[in-house]
PDB file of C-alpha atoms in Angstrom:
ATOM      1  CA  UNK A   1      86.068  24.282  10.574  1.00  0.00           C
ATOM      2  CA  UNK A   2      82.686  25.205  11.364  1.00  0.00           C
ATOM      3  CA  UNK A   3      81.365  28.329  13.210  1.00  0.00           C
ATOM      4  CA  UNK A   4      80.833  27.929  16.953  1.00  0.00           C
ATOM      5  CA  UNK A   5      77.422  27.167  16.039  1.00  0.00           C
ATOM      6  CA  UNK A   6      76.709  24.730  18.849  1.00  0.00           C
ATOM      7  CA  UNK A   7      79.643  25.590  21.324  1.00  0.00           C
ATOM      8  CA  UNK A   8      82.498  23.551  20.054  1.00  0.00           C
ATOM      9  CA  UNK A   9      85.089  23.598  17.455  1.00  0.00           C
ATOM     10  CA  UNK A  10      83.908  21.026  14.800  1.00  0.00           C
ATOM     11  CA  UNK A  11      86.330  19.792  12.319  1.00  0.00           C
ATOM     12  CA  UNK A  12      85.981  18.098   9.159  1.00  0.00           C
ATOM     13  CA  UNK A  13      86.843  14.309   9.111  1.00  0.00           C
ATOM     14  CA  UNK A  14      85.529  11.512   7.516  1.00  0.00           C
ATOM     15  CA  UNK A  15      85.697   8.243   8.296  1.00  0.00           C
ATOM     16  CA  UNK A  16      83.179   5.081   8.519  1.00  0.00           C
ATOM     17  CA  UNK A  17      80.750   4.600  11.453  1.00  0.00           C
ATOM     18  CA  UNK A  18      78.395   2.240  12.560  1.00  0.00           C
ATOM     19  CA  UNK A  19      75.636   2.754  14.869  1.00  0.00           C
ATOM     20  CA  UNK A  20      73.505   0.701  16.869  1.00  0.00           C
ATOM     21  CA  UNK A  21      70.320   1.076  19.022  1.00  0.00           C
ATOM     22  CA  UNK A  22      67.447  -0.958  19.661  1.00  0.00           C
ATOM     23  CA  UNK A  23      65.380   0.998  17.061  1.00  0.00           C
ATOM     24  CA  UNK A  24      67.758   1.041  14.057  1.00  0.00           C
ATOM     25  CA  UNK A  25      71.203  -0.274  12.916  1.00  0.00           C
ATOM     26  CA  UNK A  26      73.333   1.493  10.259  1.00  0.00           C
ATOM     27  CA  UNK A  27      76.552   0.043   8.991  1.00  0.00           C
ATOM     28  CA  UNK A  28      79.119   1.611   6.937  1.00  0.00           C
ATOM     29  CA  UNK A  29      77.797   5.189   6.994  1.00  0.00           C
ATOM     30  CA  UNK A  30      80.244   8.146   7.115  1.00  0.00           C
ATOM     31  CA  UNK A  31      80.999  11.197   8.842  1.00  0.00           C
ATOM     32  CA  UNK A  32      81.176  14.826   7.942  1.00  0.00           C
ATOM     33  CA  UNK A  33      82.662  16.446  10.731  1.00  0.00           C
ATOM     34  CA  UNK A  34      82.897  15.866  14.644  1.00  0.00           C
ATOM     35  CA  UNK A  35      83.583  17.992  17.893  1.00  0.00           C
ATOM     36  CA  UNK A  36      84.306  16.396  21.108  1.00  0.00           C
ATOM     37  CA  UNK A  37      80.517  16.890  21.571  1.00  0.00           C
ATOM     38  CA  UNK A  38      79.424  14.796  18.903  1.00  0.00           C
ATOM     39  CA  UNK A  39      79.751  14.358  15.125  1.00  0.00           C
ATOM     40  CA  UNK A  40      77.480  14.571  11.832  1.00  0.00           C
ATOM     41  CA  UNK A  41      76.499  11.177   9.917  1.00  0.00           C
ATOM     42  CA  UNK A  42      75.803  11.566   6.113  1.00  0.00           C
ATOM     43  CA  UNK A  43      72.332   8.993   5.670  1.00  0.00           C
ATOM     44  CA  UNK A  44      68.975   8.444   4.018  1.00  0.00           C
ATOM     45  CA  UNK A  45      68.202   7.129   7.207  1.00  0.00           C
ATOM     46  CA  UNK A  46      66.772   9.492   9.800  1.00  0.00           C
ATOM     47  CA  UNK A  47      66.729   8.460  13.091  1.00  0.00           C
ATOM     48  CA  UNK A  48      64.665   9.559  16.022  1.00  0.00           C
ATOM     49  CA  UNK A  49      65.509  12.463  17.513  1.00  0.00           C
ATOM     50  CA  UNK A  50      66.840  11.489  20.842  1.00  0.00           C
ATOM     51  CA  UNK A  51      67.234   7.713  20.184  1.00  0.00           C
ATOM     52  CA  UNK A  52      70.190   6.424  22.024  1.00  0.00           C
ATOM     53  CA  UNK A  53      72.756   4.478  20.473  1.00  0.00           C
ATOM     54  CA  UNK A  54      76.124   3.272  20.618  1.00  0.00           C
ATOM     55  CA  UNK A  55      78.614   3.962  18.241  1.00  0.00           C
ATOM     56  CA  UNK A  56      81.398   2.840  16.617  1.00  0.00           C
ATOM     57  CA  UNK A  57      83.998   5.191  14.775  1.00  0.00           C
ATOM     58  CA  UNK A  58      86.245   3.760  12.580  1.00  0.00           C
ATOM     59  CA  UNK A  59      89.857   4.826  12.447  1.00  0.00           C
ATOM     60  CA  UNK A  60      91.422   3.204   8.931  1.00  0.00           C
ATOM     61  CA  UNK A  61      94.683   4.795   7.433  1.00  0.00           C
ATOM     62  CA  UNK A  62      94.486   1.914   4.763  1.00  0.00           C
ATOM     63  CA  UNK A  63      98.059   0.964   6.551  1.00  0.00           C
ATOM     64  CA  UNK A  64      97.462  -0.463  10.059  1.00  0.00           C
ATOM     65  CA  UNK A  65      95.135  -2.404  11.605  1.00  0.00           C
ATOM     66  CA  UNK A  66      91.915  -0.073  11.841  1.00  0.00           C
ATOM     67  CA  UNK A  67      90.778   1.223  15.123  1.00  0.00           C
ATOM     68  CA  UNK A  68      87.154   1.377  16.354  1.00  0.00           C
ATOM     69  CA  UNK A  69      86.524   3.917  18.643  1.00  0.00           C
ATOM     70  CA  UNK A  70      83.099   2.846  21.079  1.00  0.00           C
ATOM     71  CA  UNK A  71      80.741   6.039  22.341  1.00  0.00           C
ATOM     72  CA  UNK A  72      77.676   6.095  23.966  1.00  0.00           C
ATOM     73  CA  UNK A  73      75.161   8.947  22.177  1.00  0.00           C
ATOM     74  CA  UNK A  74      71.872  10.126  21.140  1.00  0.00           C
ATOM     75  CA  UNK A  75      70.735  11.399  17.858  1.00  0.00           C
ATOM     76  CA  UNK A  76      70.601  15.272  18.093  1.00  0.00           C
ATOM     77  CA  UNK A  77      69.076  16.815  15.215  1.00  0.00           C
ATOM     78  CA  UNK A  78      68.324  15.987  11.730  1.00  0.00           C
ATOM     79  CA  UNK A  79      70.078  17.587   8.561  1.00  0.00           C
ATOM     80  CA  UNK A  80      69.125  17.293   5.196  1.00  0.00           C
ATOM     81  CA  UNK A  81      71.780  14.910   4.447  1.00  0.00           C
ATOM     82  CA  UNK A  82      71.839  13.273   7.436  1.00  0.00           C
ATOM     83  CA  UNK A  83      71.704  13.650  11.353  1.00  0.00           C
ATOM     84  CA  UNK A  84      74.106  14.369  14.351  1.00  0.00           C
ATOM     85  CA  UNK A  85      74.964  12.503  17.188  1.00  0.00           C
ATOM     86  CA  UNK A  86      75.629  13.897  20.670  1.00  0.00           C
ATOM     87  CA  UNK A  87      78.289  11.960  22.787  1.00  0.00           C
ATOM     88  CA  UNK A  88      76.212  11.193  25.926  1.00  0.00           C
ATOM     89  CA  UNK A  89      79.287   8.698  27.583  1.00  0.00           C
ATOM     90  CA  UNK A  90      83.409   7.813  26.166  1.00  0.00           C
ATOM     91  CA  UNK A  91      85.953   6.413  28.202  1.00  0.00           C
ATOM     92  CA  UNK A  92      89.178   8.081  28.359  1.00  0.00           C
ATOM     93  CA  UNK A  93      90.688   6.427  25.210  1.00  0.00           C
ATOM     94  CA  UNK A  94      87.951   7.381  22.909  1.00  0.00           C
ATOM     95  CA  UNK A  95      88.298  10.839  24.665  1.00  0.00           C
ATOM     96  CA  UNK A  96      92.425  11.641  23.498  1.00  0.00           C
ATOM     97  CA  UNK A  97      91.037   9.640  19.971  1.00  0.00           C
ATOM     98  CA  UNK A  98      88.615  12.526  19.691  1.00  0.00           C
ATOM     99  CA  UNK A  99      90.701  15.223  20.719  1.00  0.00           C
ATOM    100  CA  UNK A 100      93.584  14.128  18.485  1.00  0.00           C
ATOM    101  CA  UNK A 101      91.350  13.922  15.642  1.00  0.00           C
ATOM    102  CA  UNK A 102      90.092  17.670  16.336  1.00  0.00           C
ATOM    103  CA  UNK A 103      93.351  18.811  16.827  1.00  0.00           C
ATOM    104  CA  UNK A 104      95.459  17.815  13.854  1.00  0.00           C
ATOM    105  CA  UNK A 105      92.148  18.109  11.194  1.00  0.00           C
ATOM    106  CA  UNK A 106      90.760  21.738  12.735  1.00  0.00           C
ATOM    107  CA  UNK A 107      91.479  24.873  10.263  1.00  0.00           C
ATOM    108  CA  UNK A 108      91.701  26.869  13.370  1.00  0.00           C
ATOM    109  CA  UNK A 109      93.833  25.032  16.402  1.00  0.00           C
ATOM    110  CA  UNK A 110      94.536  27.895  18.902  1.00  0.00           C
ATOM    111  CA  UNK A 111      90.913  28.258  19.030  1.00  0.00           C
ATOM    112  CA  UNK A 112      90.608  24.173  20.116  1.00  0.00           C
ATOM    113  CA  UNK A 113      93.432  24.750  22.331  1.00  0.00           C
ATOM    114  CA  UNK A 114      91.635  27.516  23.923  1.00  0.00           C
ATOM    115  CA  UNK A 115      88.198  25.784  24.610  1.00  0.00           C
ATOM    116  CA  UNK A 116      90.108  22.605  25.858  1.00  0.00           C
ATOM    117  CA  UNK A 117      91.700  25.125  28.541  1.00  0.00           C
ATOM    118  CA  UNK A 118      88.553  26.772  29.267  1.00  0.00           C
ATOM    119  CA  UNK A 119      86.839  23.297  30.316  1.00  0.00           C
ATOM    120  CA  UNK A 120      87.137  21.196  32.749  1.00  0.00           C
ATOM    121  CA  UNK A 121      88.947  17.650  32.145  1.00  0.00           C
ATOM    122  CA  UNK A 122      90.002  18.548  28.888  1.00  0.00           C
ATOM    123  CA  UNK A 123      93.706  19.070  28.936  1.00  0.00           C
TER     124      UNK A 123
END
């Protein structure tokens, strides 16, 4: 896990991602780590900051049929490596997907549990 760098706890998970927008489409590109806030795409390929975008994680165990998980974002920041996303819109679904993920890959779960008490809607 992360510091509390930008208010969540991050964890480290990666798995493939595609991303659409009207400026760009990326295919096939991979995460570092995500929060319930938003995640961190390793790319050559540097957005605009604030470019909107849908995206589409992709849940693959290599056993069952792989889930994609469909967000709404924006591109947050750039990295040297890559770029983040901020989760502008998820429906309730991707939501529990997100928090699951968090919760079982997190280094530090009693502090996830704690910020999911302290906020709103995320119990």
């Amino acid at each position: 896990m992360t510091p509390f760098k930008r208010g969540r706890v991050r964890s480290k998970f990666k798995t493939k991602i595609n991303i659409k927008s009207k400026e760009f489409e990326l295919k096939d590109c991979i995460t570092s780590d995500v929060s319930l806030n938003g995640l961190y795409v390793i790319s050559e390929e540097k957005p605009l900051i604030n470019t909107l975008c849908t995206i589409n994680l992709i849940l693959d165990n290599g056993i069952q049929k792989p889930i994609s998980i469909e967000l709404k974002g924006k591109v947050a920041r750039m990295g040297k490596d890559g770029f983040a996303l901020t989760f502008t819109e998820m429906d309730s679904d991707a939501f529990m997907h997100l928090k699951n993920i968090i919760q079982y890959n997190t280094d530090s779960p009693e502090d996830f549990f704690q910020e999911c008490k302290k906020r709103i809607g995320y119990k």
